[in-house]
Structures are given as C-alpha cells and as structure tokens.
Amino acid sequence: MLIELKNIIKNYDNGGVITRVLQNINLEVDKGEFIAIMGPSGSGKSTLMHTIGFLDRPTSGDYFFDGENTKDFTDDELAKIRNEQVGFVFQSFNLLPRTTVFDNVMLPLLYSENKEGHDRRVKDALESVDLGERMSFMSNQISGGQKQRVAIARALVCDPKVIFADEPTGNLDSKSGGTVMHILDELNKEGRTIILVTHDINVARHAKRIVAIRDGEIVKDEKVAESERMHSKRSED
C-alpha cells in the first residue's frame, strides 16, 4: 500500500469562520495504480490532491505514505518527501518563462540530497517525453503541449513514487492533450503511480479507477472497464 487516508478532515479557518472542505475521507492507493479524482467545481477534489501531495496538511485524521504515518512529520520532513518522492504536473505548467527547458527540469534536483549525475537525469527525463531536441530552448519559445511535457519531465527527474496531475490537459487543444495522456499512460505501464484530477470524463477514463467526490466526501469509487479505457484513447486519435 502506497497511500492510505483514514478519516481525513480538512477545514479552513478564515477569521473564525470555518469552511469544511473534506469530510471523513477514507482512501487507499496501491503502488502502480492509476486513479482519477473527479468532481464539480468546489467539490474538494483539488484540496484532496493537495493533501495527498503534501502541499497542505489535514485538519485531522491519519495519512500513511509508504507505510509511515505522516501526521507528526515536521515541515522539513514533508518538504523532503515532496522533493524526492512525489512529482507534480499542473494545468498552468508553472515553468520559469525566461529559463531554458533544461534548467526548468533541473530545478527540483537543486534541492535534492543526491548530487550525482544531474545533467544525465535531466536529459533522460526530457528524452522520455520526446523533447531532447528542445532542451536549450527558452520555455516561452515552445508550444503549450510542449510546456506540459516539460512539466512532466520535471516531475519525473527525481524518480518519484507517485505523480500528481491536476487538470493536466485543461489548457491544451485535443491533440496536445491526447499526447500528454499517452505519456501518463506509458508512465503507468512502467509502474509509476499516477493520481489525476480532472473534470473531463474522457480524460478520467484513461485511469484504471475513478474516485468521485462531492461536497468534500467520496461518493463513488469504481474501477474503469478496459473497454471504456480503450474507447477513450481511440476517441483522441
């Protein structure tokens, strides 16, 4: 078991006004799974991903990551996990605009304790998303689809245990979005754990399991039939 959430609650306190965002979330994710989290705007799906991805702490409950309860981890310990064991791909790419593709992918390695072979790791990550010939380009000189592939390479460069993708096709045309989803599919086939947040059912059907959330609660958790996954992929070709 890679991820286990037990009775996770997340509230936000704004000047004494409590907003309840996640309520009694229980979720298990095995190593090598590909799951999609779906829900309408305001359902709590992005908050759930931020909580699982150590970008935010739960208000209460227990979160086990790779067998360890992270409840009492220090901020430094959580930062180490974020840097070395998880990778993020966001809708808006989050690249440094006047910086080369190579240096954007290098960024997470600057905070890594492992100082060996950084250049080779960056090149391997970029080649894995078919951007080896673009590494010297500035990130504002490439297309939106290529930017998202750079973001995937950046997420891969530290060899994480899980990749979180928050609406990774949201700013892309259908062809570029299909390319991004194909890359995520291939990474999952290689054994990577993928957790995807999306509002698009066709994107969600690339996953092997869909978790639906509404009003901060999980209302459905179902496996995706192989026929549905194949249909979704064919519709993007």
PDB file of C-alpha atoms in Angstrom:
ATOM      1  CA  MET A   1       0.000   0.000   0.000  1.00  0.00           C
ATOM      2  CA  LEU A   2       1.495   3.320  -1.064  1.00  0.00           C
ATOM      3  CA  ILE A   3      -1.189   5.733   0.188  1.00  0.00           C
ATOM      4  CA  GLU A   4      -3.792   5.249   2.909  1.00  0.00           C
ATOM      5  CA  LEU A   5      -6.068   8.011   4.194  1.00  0.00           C
ATOM      6  CA  LYS A   6      -8.091   7.367   7.344  1.00  0.00           C
ATOM      7  CA  ASN A   7     -10.895   9.742   8.364  1.00  0.00           C
ATOM      8  CA  ILE A   8      -9.201  12.777   6.812  1.00  0.00           C
ATOM      9  CA  ILE A   9     -10.886  16.107   7.568  1.00  0.00           C
ATOM     10  CA  LYS A  10      -9.761  19.438   6.140  1.00  0.00           C
ATOM     11  CA  ASN A  11     -11.202  22.715   7.396  1.00  0.00           C
ATOM     12  CA  TYR A  12     -10.146  26.290   6.639  1.00  0.00           C
ATOM     13  CA  ASP A  13     -10.412  28.934   9.346  1.00  0.00           C
ATOM     14  CA  ASN A  14     -10.903  32.431   7.949  1.00  0.00           C
ATOM     15  CA  GLY A  15     -11.132  34.827  10.885  1.00  0.00           C
ATOM     16  CA  GLY A  16     -13.169  32.392  12.924  1.00  0.00           C
ATOM     17  CA  VAL A  17     -15.381  31.328  10.020  1.00  0.00           C
ATOM     18  CA  ILE A  18     -14.862  27.593   9.497  1.00  0.00           C
ATOM     19  CA  THR A  19     -15.203  26.189   5.980  1.00  0.00           C
ATOM     20  CA  ARG A  20     -15.386  22.404   5.867  1.00  0.00           C
ATOM     21  CA  VAL A  21     -13.757  21.183   2.652  1.00  0.00           C
ATOM     22  CA  LEU A  22     -13.007  17.482   3.203  1.00  0.00           C
ATOM     23  CA  GLN A  23     -15.110  15.257   5.431  1.00  0.00           C
ATOM     24  CA  ASN A  24     -14.111  11.790   6.666  1.00  0.00           C
ATOM     25  CA  ILE A  25     -12.105  10.837   3.589  1.00  0.00           C
ATOM     26  CA  ASN A  26     -11.005   7.202   3.500  1.00  0.00           C
ATOM     27  CA  LEU A  27      -8.925   6.173   0.503  1.00  0.00           C
ATOM     28  CA  GLU A  28      -6.329   3.554  -0.393  1.00  0.00           C
ATOM     29  CA  VAL A  29      -3.977   3.657  -3.376  1.00  0.00           C
ATOM     30  CA  ASP A  30      -1.661   0.755  -4.205  1.00  0.00           C
ATOM     31  CA  LYS A  31       1.727   1.145  -5.840  1.00  0.00           C
ATOM     32  CA  GLY A  32       1.365   1.249  -9.615  1.00  0.00           C
ATOM     33  CA  GLU A  33      -2.280   2.336  -9.656  1.00  0.00           C
ATOM     34  CA  PHE A  34      -3.665   4.997 -11.992  1.00  0.00           C
ATOM     35  CA  ILE A  35      -6.627   6.766 -10.384  1.00  0.00           C
ATOM     36  CA  ALA A  36      -8.660   9.798 -11.410  1.00  0.00           C
ATOM     37  CA  ILE A  37     -10.336  12.090  -8.892  1.00  0.00           C
ATOM     38  CA  MET A  38     -13.433  13.755 -10.319  1.00  0.00           C
ATOM     39  CA  GLY A  39     -15.966  16.244  -9.012  1.00  0.00           C
ATOM     40  CA  PRO A  40     -17.679  19.543  -9.798  1.00  0.00           C
ATOM     41  CA  SER A  41     -16.073  22.897  -9.041  1.00  0.00           C
ATOM     42  CA  GLY A  42     -15.868  23.386  -5.270  1.00  0.00           C
ATOM     43  CA  SER A  43     -16.234  19.667  -4.530  1.00  0.00           C
ATOM     44  CA  GLY A  44     -12.856  19.455  -2.784  1.00  0.00           C
ATOM     45  CA  LYS A  45     -11.013  17.414  -5.426  1.00  0.00           C
ATOM     46  CA  SER A  46      -8.027  19.786  -5.681  1.00  0.00           C
ATOM     47  CA  THR A  47      -7.847  20.102  -1.890  1.00  0.00           C
ATOM     48  CA  LEU A  48      -7.770  16.312  -1.694  1.00  0.00           C
ATOM     49  CA  MET A  49      -4.890  16.182  -4.174  1.00  0.00           C
ATOM     50  CA  HIS A  50      -3.015  18.929  -2.300  1.00  0.00           C
ATOM     51  CA  THR A  51      -3.465  16.974   0.924  1.00  0.00           C
ATOM     52  CA  ILE A  52      -2.285  13.686  -0.590  1.00  0.00           C
ATOM     53  CA  GLY A  53       0.603  15.523  -2.267  1.00  0.00           C
ATOM     54  CA  PHE A  54       1.836  17.148   0.970  1.00  0.00           C
ATOM     55  CA  LEU A  55       1.065  20.653  -0.241  1.00  0.00           C
ATOM     56  CA  ASP A  56      -1.379  21.042   2.649  1.00  0.00           C
ATOM     57  CA  ARG A  57      -1.851  19.330   5.999  1.00  0.00           C
ATOM     58  CA  PRO A  58      -5.177  17.761   7.001  1.00  0.00           C
ATOM     59  CA  THR A  59      -7.006  19.210   9.994  1.00  0.00           C
ATOM     60  CA  SER A  60      -7.416  15.741  11.468  1.00  0.00           C
ATOM     61  CA  GLY A  61      -7.155  12.090  10.514  1.00  0.00           C
ATOM     62  CA  ASP A  62      -4.235   9.855   9.594  1.00  0.00           C
ATOM     63  CA  TYR A  63      -2.265   9.795   6.352  1.00  0.00           C
ATOM     64  CA  PHE A  64       0.034   6.822   5.783  1.00  0.00           C
ATOM     65  CA  PHE A  65       2.566   7.172   2.958  1.00  0.00           C
ATOM     66  CA  ASP A  66       4.527   4.054   2.074  1.00  0.00           C
ATOM     67  CA  GLY A  67       3.666   2.576   5.472  1.00  0.00           C
ATOM     68  CA  GLU A  68       4.554   5.633   7.584  1.00  0.00           C
ATOM     69  CA  ASN A  69       2.040   7.828   9.385  1.00  0.00           C
ATOM     70  CA  THR A  70       2.867  11.379   8.287  1.00  0.00           C
ATOM     71  CA  LYS A  71       0.688  13.015  10.944  1.00  0.00           C
ATOM     72  CA  ASP A  72       3.587  14.227  13.071  1.00  0.00           C
ATOM     73  CA  PHE A  73       6.149  14.798  10.317  1.00  0.00           C
ATOM     74  CA  THR A  74       7.966  18.124  10.520  1.00  0.00           C
ATOM     75  CA  ASP A  75       7.745  20.680   7.704  1.00  0.00           C
ATOM     76  CA  ASP A  76      11.288  19.724   6.674  1.00  0.00           C
ATOM     77  CA  GLU A  77      10.377  16.030   6.511  1.00  0.00           C
ATOM     78  CA  LEU A  78       7.320  16.814   4.367  1.00  0.00           C
ATOM     79  CA  ALA A  79       9.419  19.041   2.096  1.00  0.00           C
ATOM     80  CA  LYS A  80      11.865  16.165   1.609  1.00  0.00           C
ATOM     81  CA  ILE A  81       9.007  13.860   0.567  1.00  0.00           C
ATOM     82  CA  ARG A  82       7.659  16.492  -1.841  1.00  0.00           C
ATOM     83  CA  ASN A  83      11.064  16.880  -3.442  1.00  0.00           C
ATOM     84  CA  GLU A  84      12.155  13.255  -3.664  1.00  0.00           C
ATOM     85  CA  GLN A  85       9.087  11.015  -3.654  1.00  0.00           C
ATOM     86  CA  VAL A  86       6.288  12.885  -5.432  1.00  0.00           C
ATOM     87  CA  GLY A  87       6.085  14.881  -8.660  1.00  0.00           C
ATOM     88  CA  PHE A  88       3.504  17.458  -9.749  1.00  0.00           C
ATOM     89  CA  VAL A  89       2.027  18.422 -13.106  1.00  0.00           C
ATOM     90  CA  PHE A  90      -0.326  21.414 -13.038  1.00  0.00           C
ATOM     91  CA  GLN A  91      -2.765  22.880 -15.551  1.00  0.00           C
ATOM     92  CA  SER A  92      -0.793  26.139 -15.816  1.00  0.00           C
ATOM     93  CA  PHE A  93       2.597  24.346 -16.316  1.00  0.00           C
ATOM     94  CA  ASN A  94       4.373  26.533 -13.688  1.00  0.00           C
ATOM     95  CA  LEU A  95       7.545  26.911 -15.748  1.00  0.00           C
ATOM     96  CA  LEU A  96      10.035  29.763 -15.364  1.00  0.00           C
ATOM     97  CA  PRO A  97       9.456  31.760 -18.597  1.00  0.00           C
ATOM     98  CA  ARG A  98      12.921  33.199 -19.322  1.00  0.00           C
ATOM     99  CA  THR A  99      14.712  29.990 -18.420  1.00  0.00           C
ATOM    100  CA  THR A 100      15.713  27.111 -20.652  1.00  0.00           C
ATOM    101  CA  VAL A 101      13.760  23.891 -20.825  1.00  0.00           C
ATOM    102  CA  PHE A 102      16.847  22.123 -19.421  1.00  0.00           C
ATOM    103  CA  ASP A 103      17.084  24.422 -16.382  1.00  0.00           C
ATOM    104  CA  ASN A 104      13.343  24.172 -15.682  1.00  0.00           C
ATOM    105  CA  VAL A 105      13.666  20.399 -15.430  1.00  0.00           C
ATOM    106  CA  MET A 106      16.861  20.721 -13.378  1.00  0.00           C
ATOM    107  CA  LEU A 107      15.117  22.830 -10.708  1.00  0.00           C
ATOM    108  CA  PRO A 108      13.928  20.018  -8.370  1.00  0.00           C
ATOM    109  CA  LEU A 109      17.411  18.472  -8.396  1.00  0.00           C
ATOM    110  CA  LEU A 110      18.893  21.650  -6.917  1.00  0.00           C
ATOM    111  CA  TYR A 111      17.128  20.773  -3.653  1.00  0.00           C
ATOM    112  CA  SER A 112      17.923  17.058  -3.761  1.00  0.00           C
ATOM    113  CA  GLU A 113      20.424  15.426  -1.428  1.00  0.00           C
ATOM    114  CA  ASN A 114      21.558  13.235  -4.313  1.00  0.00           C
ATOM    115  CA  LYS A 115      24.099  15.384  -6.175  1.00  0.00           C
ATOM    116  CA  GLU A 116      25.224  12.774  -8.701  1.00  0.00           C
ATOM    117  CA  GLY A 117      24.541  12.792 -12.430  1.00  0.00           C
ATOM    118  CA  HIS A 118      22.132  15.722 -12.559  1.00  0.00           C
ATOM    119  CA  ASP A 119      22.752  16.582 -16.217  1.00  0.00           C
ATOM    120  CA  ARG A 120      22.193  12.992 -17.314  1.00  0.00           C
ATOM    121  CA  ARG A 121      18.985  12.733 -15.294  1.00  0.00           C
ATOM    122  CA  VAL A 122      17.597  15.907 -16.878  1.00  0.00           C
ATOM    123  CA  LYS A 123      18.461  14.704 -20.384  1.00  0.00           C
ATOM    124  CA  ASP A 124      16.902  11.293 -19.733  1.00  0.00           C
ATOM    125  CA  ALA A 125      13.712  12.903 -18.406  1.00  0.00           C
ATOM    126  CA  LEU A 126      13.400  15.176 -21.448  1.00  0.00           C
ATOM    127  CA  GLU A 127      14.104  12.356 -23.869  1.00  0.00           C
ATOM    128  CA  SER A 128      11.400  10.269 -22.189  1.00  0.00           C
ATOM    129  CA  VAL A 129       8.833  12.902 -23.264  1.00  0.00           C
ATOM    130  CA  ASP A 130      10.392  13.364 -26.733  1.00  0.00           C
ATOM    131  CA  LEU A 131      11.853  16.796 -26.029  1.00  0.00           C
ATOM    132  CA  GLY A 132      15.558  16.005 -26.171  1.00  0.00           C
ATOM    133  CA  GLU A 133      15.963  18.419 -29.088  1.00  0.00           C
ATOM    134  CA  ARG A 134      14.267  21.293 -27.232  1.00  0.00           C
ATOM    135  CA  MET A 135      16.336  21.360 -24.038  1.00  0.00           C
ATOM    136  CA  SER A 136      18.214  24.563 -24.979  1.00  0.00           C
ATOM    137  CA  PHE A 137      15.008  26.444 -25.914  1.00  0.00           C
ATOM    138  CA  MET A 138      13.552  29.030 -23.562  1.00  0.00           C
ATOM    139  CA  SER A 139      10.291  27.796 -22.081  1.00  0.00           C
ATOM    140  CA  ASN A 140       8.433  30.739 -23.616  1.00  0.00           C
ATOM    141  CA  GLN A 141       9.594  29.613 -27.081  1.00  0.00           C
ATOM    142  CA  ILE A 142       7.709  26.311 -27.095  1.00  0.00           C
ATOM    143  CA  SER A 143       4.048  25.363 -27.512  1.00  0.00           C
ATOM    144  CA  GLY A 144       1.564  24.699 -24.716  1.00  0.00           C
ATOM    145  CA  GLY A 145       1.695  20.962 -25.317  1.00  0.00           C
ATOM    146  CA  GLN A 146       5.481  21.006 -25.168  1.00  0.00           C
ATOM    147  CA  LYS A 147       5.373  23.055 -21.964  1.00  0.00           C
ATOM    148  CA  GLN A 148       3.218  20.391 -20.332  1.00  0.00           C
ATOM    149  CA  ARG A 149       5.655  17.713 -21.466  1.00  0.00           C
ATOM    150  CA  VAL A 150       8.466  19.750 -19.872  1.00  0.00           C
ATOM    151  CA  ALA A 151       6.385  19.824 -16.683  1.00  0.00           C
ATOM    152  CA  ILE A 152       6.073  16.027 -16.832  1.00  0.00           C
ATOM    153  CA  ALA A 153       9.847  15.709 -17.304  1.00  0.00           C
ATOM    154  CA  ARG A 154      10.363  17.983 -14.288  1.00  0.00           C
ATOM    155  CA  ALA A 155       8.004  15.776 -12.261  1.00  0.00           C
ATOM    156  CA  LEU A 156       9.982  12.678 -13.311  1.00  0.00           C
ATOM    157  CA  VAL A 157      13.517  13.925 -12.794  1.00  0.00           C
ATOM    158  CA  CYS A 158      13.750  12.955  -9.098  1.00  0.00           C
ATOM    159  CA  ASP A 159      12.344   9.472  -9.846  1.00  0.00           C
ATOM    160  CA  PRO A 160       9.243   9.896  -7.625  1.00  0.00           C
ATOM    161  CA  LYS A 161       7.000   7.160  -6.282  1.00  0.00           C
ATOM    162  CA  VAL A 162       3.845   8.987  -7.386  1.00  0.00           C
ATOM    163  CA  ILE A 163       2.967  11.656  -9.954  1.00  0.00           C
ATOM    164  CA  PHE A 164       0.088  14.052  -9.265  1.00  0.00           C
ATOM    165  CA  ALA A 165      -1.510  15.641 -12.334  1.00  0.00           C
ATOM    166  CA  ASP A 166      -4.020  18.443 -11.657  1.00  0.00           C
ATOM    167  CA  GLU A 167      -6.106  19.108 -14.816  1.00  0.00           C
ATOM    168  CA  PRO A 168      -3.020  18.432 -16.994  1.00  0.00           C
ATOM    169  CA  THR A 169      -4.956  18.841 -20.276  1.00  0.00           C
ATOM    170  CA  GLY A 170      -7.057  21.831 -19.195  1.00  0.00           C
ATOM    171  CA  ASN A 171      -5.051  24.440 -21.162  1.00  0.00           C
ATOM    172  CA  LEU A 172      -4.356  22.253 -24.208  1.00  0.00           C
ATOM    173  CA  ASP A 173      -6.004  21.512 -27.530  1.00  0.00           C
ATOM    174  CA  SER A 174      -7.318  17.976 -28.027  1.00  0.00           C
ATOM    175  CA  LYS A 175      -4.239  16.729 -29.926  1.00  0.00           C
ATOM    176  CA  SER A 176      -1.752  18.047 -27.339  1.00  0.00           C
ATOM    177  CA  GLY A 177      -3.976  16.781 -24.535  1.00  0.00           C
ATOM    178  CA  GLY A 178      -4.024  13.332 -26.126  1.00  0.00           C
ATOM    179  CA  THR A 179      -0.224  13.339 -26.285  1.00  0.00           C
ATOM    180  CA  VAL A 180       0.034  14.235 -22.603  1.00  0.00           C
ATOM    181  CA  MET A 181      -2.406  11.486 -21.621  1.00  0.00           C
ATOM    182  CA  HIS A 182      -0.492   8.963 -23.749  1.00  0.00           C
ATOM    183  CA  ILE A 183       2.685   9.851 -21.828  1.00  0.00           C
ATOM    184  CA  LEU A 184       0.895   9.369 -18.499  1.00  0.00           C
ATOM    185  CA  ASP A 185      -0.469   6.037 -19.739  1.00  0.00           C
ATOM    186  CA  GLU A 186       3.021   4.877 -20.661  1.00  0.00           C
ATOM    187  CA  LEU A 187       4.463   6.003 -17.324  1.00  0.00           C
ATOM    188  CA  ASN A 188       1.788   3.972 -15.570  1.00  0.00           C
ATOM    189  CA  LYS A 189       2.637   0.915 -17.692  1.00  0.00           C
ATOM    190  CA  GLU A 190       6.222   1.319 -16.476  1.00  0.00           C
ATOM    191  CA  GLY A 191       4.947   1.025 -12.895  1.00  0.00           C
ATOM    192  CA  ARG A 192       4.508   4.672 -11.913  1.00  0.00           C
ATOM    193  CA  THR A 193       1.633   5.539  -9.612  1.00  0.00           C
ATOM    194  CA  ILE A 194      -0.497   8.284 -11.184  1.00  0.00           C
ATOM    195  CA  ILE A 195      -3.130  10.369  -9.378  1.00  0.00           C
ATOM    196  CA  LEU A 196      -5.047  12.564 -11.793  1.00  0.00           C
ATOM    197  CA  VAL A 197      -7.542  15.348 -11.002  1.00  0.00           C
ATOM    198  CA  THR A 198      -9.924  16.211 -13.836  1.00  0.00           C
ATOM    199  CA  HIS A 199     -13.463  17.293 -14.648  1.00  0.00           C
ATOM    200  CA  ASP A 200     -13.317  15.598 -18.079  1.00  0.00           C
ATOM    201  CA  ILE A 201     -14.760  12.078 -18.121  1.00  0.00           C
ATOM    202  CA  ASN A 202     -12.816  11.154 -21.275  1.00  0.00           C
ATOM    203  CA  VAL A 203      -9.570  12.110 -19.561  1.00  0.00           C
ATOM    204  CA  ALA A 204     -10.623  10.299 -16.378  1.00  0.00           C
ATOM    205  CA  ARG A 205     -11.250   7.085 -18.322  1.00  0.00           C
ATOM    206  CA  HIS A 206      -7.538   6.786 -19.035  1.00  0.00           C
ATOM    207  CA  ALA A 207      -7.265   5.827 -15.370  1.00  0.00           C
ATOM    208  CA  LYS A 208      -7.991   2.357 -14.075  1.00  0.00           C
ATOM    209  CA  ARG A 209     -10.146   3.704 -11.265  1.00  0.00           C
ATOM    210  CA  ILE A 210     -12.322   6.782 -10.812  1.00  0.00           C
ATOM    211  CA  VAL A 211     -12.941   8.334  -7.393  1.00  0.00           C
ATOM    212  CA  ALA A 212     -15.848  10.794  -7.413  1.00  0.00           C
ATOM    213  CA  ILE A 213     -16.020  13.495  -4.750  1.00  0.00           C
ATOM    214  CA  ARG A 214     -18.891  15.830  -3.937  1.00  0.00           C
ATOM    215  CA  ASP A 215     -19.261  18.320  -1.082  1.00  0.00           C
ATOM    216  CA  GLY A 216     -15.991  17.088   0.399  1.00  0.00           C
ATOM    217  CA  GLU A 217     -16.977  13.430   0.539  1.00  0.00           C
ATOM    218  CA  ILE A 218     -16.160  10.431  -1.639  1.00  0.00           C
ATOM    219  CA  VAL A 219     -19.454   9.369  -3.209  1.00  0.00           C
ATOM    220  CA  LYS A 220     -18.165   6.754  -5.661  1.00  0.00           C
ATOM    221  CA  ASP A 221     -15.042   4.650  -6.122  1.00  0.00           C
ATOM    222  CA  GLU A 222     -15.177   2.377  -9.159  1.00  0.00           C
ATOM    223  CA  LYS A 223     -12.798   0.571 -11.497  1.00  0.00           C
ATOM    224  CA  VAL A 224     -12.815   1.626 -15.150  1.00  0.00           C
ATOM    225  CA  ALA A 225     -13.643  -1.164 -17.582  1.00  0.00           C
ATOM    226  CA  GLU A 226     -10.879  -1.871 -20.097  1.00  0.00           C
ATOM    227  CA  SER A 227     -13.352  -1.295 -22.931  1.00  0.00           C
ATOM    228  CA  GLU A 228     -14.040   2.239 -21.635  1.00  0.00           C
ATOM    229  CA  ARG A 229     -10.324   2.974 -21.382  1.00  0.00           C
ATOM    230  CA  MET A 230      -9.726   1.826 -24.961  1.00  0.00           C
ATOM    231  CA  HIS A 231     -12.701   3.836 -26.243  1.00  0.00           C
ATOM    232  CA  SER A 232     -11.404   6.977 -24.543  1.00  0.00           C
ATOM    233  CA  LYS A 233      -7.953   6.538 -26.088  1.00  0.00           C
ATOM    234  CA  ARG A 234      -9.342   5.867 -29.567  1.00  0.00           C
ATOM    235  CA  SER A 235     -11.516   8.987 -29.411  1.00  0.00           C
ATOM    236  CA  GLU A 236      -8.339  11.099 -29.053  1.00  0.00           C
ATOM    237  CA  ASP A 237      -6.531   9.554 -32.053  1.00  0.00           C
TER     238      ASP A 237
END
